[in-house]
Amino acid sequence: MKTVLITGCSSGYGLETARHFLSQGWNVIATMRSPRAEVLPRSERLRVLALDVTRPESIAAVVEASGPIDVLVNNAGIGLFGAFEATPMATTREVFETNTFGVMAMTQAVLPRFRERRAGVVVNVTSSATLAPMPLVAVYTASKMAIEGFTASLAHELGAFGLSAKLVEPGYGPGTRFAENGGPRMQGLVPEAYAPFAQSVFAMLTQTDAVTTGLDVAEAVWRAATDGSKQLRYPAGPDAVALARAGERGS
């Protein structure tokens, strides 16, 4: 029976991914900053652990407590919406600490164990903003683009040891609590001068019918973790798939 460790499981894509792997008979280590086991089905194959990917001691404790794992899913992330002009550099660094450096730190922590066993898959969840950048999410997009480049390069390193690194690129998901999870860091990031433009962007998002669900992402993560192929990118959701295909045609 295989084991997956998933970060950011309290809601959204991480929660749905944990449910999906459980339904497929895997052992699941679901991590959250503030553990809430009640959001997941009761199962002897489930463990819920506290994890803050910005704290090295928290990462070390979780990796040690997890024992051997077969797949690491780096899903934990924070959102940010606002004009870059109004975004403090401290906020930019906060986003990168979770979305970029947290992913790198988690990956680095498990790689020695994967390499010793010559088996393991790292799945990094980014965003369709890396396929077609959107306005007012420059910092968020940059943090995810960094992981795209990191993973593409890492895949070559890991291949020498029979390991894999994959990317899952979710589309626009209204159910992810993106704005809610952004919290106080988003306050004041849309100055008056940007308000009309921001309203047009919001209107565009609310009018779209092609949205990504948690199950779309969970199924894409499952494919990335289990298909055994050398495929690097897995767009998730109809909008992300369409963007990926458009990019292939334009290349």
Tab-separated table of N, CA, C and O in Angstrom, residues 82-135:
chain	number	residue	atom	x	y	z
A	82	GLY	N	-4.001	42.105	-6.354
A	82	GLY	CA	-3.833	43.539	-6.162
A	82	GLY	C	-2.824	44.105	-7.131
A	82	GLY	O	-2.101	43.372	-7.815
A	83	ALA	N	-2.784	45.406	-7.190
A	83	ALA	CA	-1.835	46.090	-8.070
A	83	ALA	C	-0.423	45.926	-7.521
A	83	ALA	O	-0.188	46.130	-6.328
A	84	PHE	N	0.505	45.589	-8.379
A	84	PHE	CA	1.884	45.410	-7.911
A	84	PHE	C	2.427	46.706	-7.325
A	84	PHE	O	3.175	46.696	-6.345
A	85	GLU	N	2.043	47.837	-7.925
A	85	GLU	CA	2.501	49.140	-7.449
A	85	GLU	C	2.221	49.334	-5.963
A	85	GLU	O	3.005	49.967	-5.248
A	86	ALA	N	1.096	48.760	-5.500
A	86	ALA	CA	0.667	48.963	-4.114
A	86	ALA	C	1.054	47.812	-3.194
A	86	ALA	O	0.696	47.817	-2.012
A	87	THR	N	1.764	46.838	-3.709
A	87	THR	CA	2.091	45.651	-2.922
A	87	THR	C	3.418	45.841	-2.198
A	87	THR	O	4.477	45.960	-2.840
A	88	PRO	N	3.430	45.867	-0.867
A	88	PRO	CA	4.692	46.013	-0.132
A	88	PRO	C	5.630	44.835	-0.421
A	88	PRO	O	5.183	43.703	-0.603
A	89	MET	N	6.900	45.111	-0.437
A	89	MET	CA	7.852	44.034	-0.679
A	89	MET	C	7.800	42.991	0.430
A	89	MET	O	8.077	41.811	0.196
A	90	ALA	N	7.415	43.395	1.627
A	90	ALA	CA	7.269	42.417	2.708
A	90	ALA	C	6.172	41.414	2.378
A	90	ALA	O	6.293	40.216	2.684
A	91	THR	N	5.110	41.877	1.728
A	91	THR	CA	4.024	40.985	1.315
A	91	THR	C	4.493	40.068	0.197
A	91	THR	O	4.173	38.872	0.174
A	92	THR	N	5.261	40.614	-0.731
A	92	THR	CA	5.828	39.792	-1.801
A	92	THR	C	6.682	38.673	-1.219
A	92	THR	O	6.575	37.513	-1.630
A	93	ARG	N	7.502	39.000	-0.257
A	93	ARG	CA	8.359	37.975	0.362
A	93	ARG	C	7.526	36.933	1.111
A	93	ARG	O	7.861	35.746	1.108
A	94	GLU	N	6.435	37.377	1.727
A	94	GLU	CA	5.560	36.441	2.433
A	94	GLU	C	4.960	35.419	1.467
A	94	GLU	O	4.896	34.219	1.759
A	95	VAL	N	4.515	35.881	0.301
A	95	VAL	CA	3.961	34.979	-0.700
A	95	VAL	C	5.018	33.993	-1.185
A	95	VAL	O	4.765	32.793	-1.301
A	96	PHE	N	6.206	34.482	-1.459
A	96	PHE	CA	7.275	33.595	-1.927
A	96	PHE	C	7.694	32.605	-0.848
A	96	PHE	O	8.070	31.467	-1.158
A	97	GLU	N	7.651	32.992	0.420
A	97	GLU	CA	8.042	32.078	1.492
A	97	GLU	C	7.193	30.813	1.477
A	97	GLU	O	7.694	29.707	1.693
A	98	THR	N	5.887	30.961	1.224
A	98	THR	CA	5.006	29.790	1.181
A	98	THR	C	4.987	29.146	-0.199
A	98	THR	O	5.236	27.944	-0.337
A	99	ASN	N	4.689	29.929	-1.222
A	99	ASN	CA	4.442	29.366	-2.556
A	99	ASN	C	5.694	28.860	-3.254
A	99	ASN	O	5.616	27.963	-4.095
A	100	THR	N	6.841	29.436	-2.928
A	100	THR	CA	8.079	29.085	-3.628
A	100	THR	C	9.060	28.384	-2.692
A	100	THR	O	9.377	27.216	-2.868
A	101	PHE	N	9.517	29.091	-1.682
A	101	PHE	CA	10.532	28.504	-0.805
A	101	PHE	C	9.975	27.360	0.037
A	101	PHE	O	10.707	26.406	0.354
A	102	GLY	N	8.694	27.429	0.383
A	102	GLY	CA	8.090	26.315	1.113
A	102	GLY	C	8.072	25.045	0.297
A	102	GLY	O	8.333	23.947	0.807
A	103	VAL	N	7.756	25.175	-0.996
A	103	VAL	CA	7.773	24.018	-1.901
A	103	VAL	C	9.190	23.463	-2.024
A	103	VAL	O	9.407	22.246	-1.958
A	104	MET	N	10.147	24.347	-2.200
A	104	MET	CA	11.540	23.903	-2.326
A	104	MET	C	12.024	23.209	-1.057
A	104	MET	O	12.692	22.168	-1.110
A	105	ALA	N	11.670	23.782	0.095
A	105	ALA	CA	12.130	23.202	1.362
A	105	ALA	C	11.524	21.826	1.605
A	105	ALA	O	12.218	20.896	2.050
A	106	MET	N	10.232	21.671	1.323
A	106	MET	CA	9.595	20.360	1.473
A	106	MET	C	10.237	19.335	0.541
A	106	MET	O	10.506	18.192	0.928
A	107	THR	N	10.474	19.748	-0.683
A	107	THR	CA	11.078	18.836	-1.661
A	107	THR	C	12.466	18.417	-1.215
A	107	THR	O	12.818	17.232	-1.251
A	108	GLN	N	13.255	19.379	-0.796
A	108	GLN	CA	14.620	19.070	-0.367
A	108	GLN	C	14.633	18.131	0.834
A	108	GLN	O	15.520	17.274	0.969
A	109	ALA	N	13.622	18.242	1.683
A	109	ALA	CA	13.569	17.409	2.882
A	109	ALA	C	13.293	15.945	2.571
A	109	ALA	O	13.763	15.052	3.291
A	110	VAL	N	12.523	15.671	1.509
A	110	VAL	CA	12.173	14.276	1.213
A	110	VAL	C	13.098	13.622	0.194
A	110	VAL	O	13.143	12.391	0.101
A	111	LEU	N	13.844	14.421	-0.562
A	111	LEU	CA	14.642	13.830	-1.648
A	111	LEU	C	15.680	12.806	-1.191
A	111	LEU	O	15.860	11.785	-1.878
A	112	PRO	N	16.373	13.010	-0.083
A	112	PRO	CA	17.322	11.971	0.326
A	112	PRO	C	16.670	10.607	0.524
A	112	PRO	O	17.240	9.573	0.158
A	113	ARG	N	15.477	10.590	1.065
A	113	ARG	CA	14.754	9.331	1.287
A	113	ARG	C	14.318	8.717	-0.036
A	113	ARG	O	14.409	7.506	-0.230
A	114	PHE	N	13.832	9.560	-0.949
A	114	PHE	CA	13.467	9.064	-2.274
A	114	PHE	C	14.693	8.483	-2.985
A	114	PHE	O	14.641	7.413	-3.588
A	115	ARG	N	15.791	9.221	-2.927
A	115	ARG	CA	16.995	8.795	-3.656
A	115	ARG	C	17.538	7.483	-3.106
A	115	ARG	O	17.959	6.603	-3.877
A	116	GLU	N	17.531	7.323	-1.789
A	116	GLU	CA	18.021	6.081	-1.191
A	116	GLU	C	17.193	4.878	-1.622
A	116	GLU	O	17.712	3.790	-1.841
A	117	ARG	N	15.883	5.104	-1.783
A	117	ARG	CA	14.981	4.018	-2.206
A	117	ARG	C	14.911	3.899	-3.726
A	117	ARG	O	14.353	2.934	-4.246
A	118	ARG	N	15.429	4.928	-4.420
A	118	ARG	CA	15.351	5.015	-5.880
A	118	ARG	C	13.894	4.898	-6.344
A	118	ARG	O	13.573	4.248	-7.336
A	119	ALA	N	13.030	5.565	-5.604
A	119	ALA	CA	11.608	5.589	-5.944
A	119	ALA	C	10.976	6.797	-5.276
A	119	ALA	O	11.276	7.107	-4.117
A	120	GLY	N	10.096	7.471	-6.019
A	120	GLY	CA	9.390	8.605	-5.446
A	120	GLY	C	8.985	9.603	-6.516
A	120	GLY	O	9.646	9.733	-7.545
A	121	VAL	N	7.892	10.297	-6.252
A	121	VAL	CA	7.372	11.305	-7.173
A	121	VAL	C	7.081	12.583	-6.389
A	121	VAL	O	6.450	12.533	-5.328
A	122	VAL	N	7.536	13.712	-6.916
A	122	VAL	CA	7.208	15.024	-6.371
A	122	VAL	C	6.218	15.681	-7.321
A	122	VAL	O	6.503	15.826	-8.513
A	123	VAL	N	5.048	16.061	-6.808
A	123	VAL	CA	4.033	16.744	-7.614
A	123	VAL	C	3.851	18.146	-7.045
A	123	VAL	O	3.437	18.307	-5.894
A	124	ASN	N	4.169	19.146	-7.845
A	124	ASN	CA	4.045	20.538	-7.416
A	124	ASN	C	2.838	21.187	-8.092
A	124	ASN	O	2.717	21.174	-9.313
A	125	VAL	N	1.955	21.739	-7.279
A	125	VAL	CA	0.734	22.375	-7.782
A	125	VAL	C	0.996	23.863	-7.991
A	125	VAL	O	1.352	24.576	-7.049
A	126	THR	N	0.829	24.323	-9.233
A	126	THR	CA	1.071	25.737	-9.527
A	126	THR	C	-0.258	26.414	-9.891
A	126	THR	O	-1.165	26.464	-9.085
A	127	SER	N	-0.392	26.902	-11.117
A	127	SER	CA	-1.595	27.638	-11.499
A	127	SER	C	-1.614	27.828	-13.006
A	127	SER	O	-0.555	27.903	-13.651
A	128	SER	N	-2.818	27.957	-13.566
A	128	SER	CA	-2.922	28.263	-14.990
A	128	SER	C	-2.479	29.688	-15.282
A	128	SER	O	-2.328	30.074	-16.447
A	129	ALA	N	-2.253	30.487	-14.232
A	129	ALA	CA	-1.674	31.817	-14.453
A	129	ALA	C	-0.288	31.709	-15.061
A	129	ALA	O	0.206	32.658	-15.671
A	130	THR	N	0.341	30.559	-14.920
A	130	THR	CA	1.641	30.342	-15.569
A	130	THR	C	1.475	30.033	-17.053
A	130	THR	O	2.438	30.111	-17.811
A	131	LEU	N	0.274	29.655	-17.463
A	131	LEU	CA	-0.004	29.376	-18.874
A	131	LEU	C	-0.446	30.636	-19.607
A	131	LEU	O	-0.130	30.815	-20.788
A	132	ALA	N	-1.207	31.481	-18.926
A	132	ALA	CA	-1.692	32.730	-19.507
A	132	ALA	C	-1.779	33.760	-18.386
A	132	ALA	O	-2.801	33.841	-17.696
A	133	PRO	N	-0.722	34.510	-18.158
A	133	PRO	CA	-0.702	35.454	-17.034
A	133	PRO	C	-1.875	36.417	-17.051
A	133	PRO	O	-2.300	36.904	-18.098
A	134	MET	N	-2.407	36.675	-15.852
A	134	MET	CA	-3.553	37.570	-15.659
A	134	MET	C	-3.096	38.846	-14.974
A	134	MET	O	-2.061	38.864	-14.297
A	135	PRO	N	-3.877	39.927	-15.122
A	135	PRO	CA	-3.543	41.163	-14.409
A	135	PRO	C	-3.866	41.060	-12.925
A	135	PRO	O	-4.696	40.258	-12.502
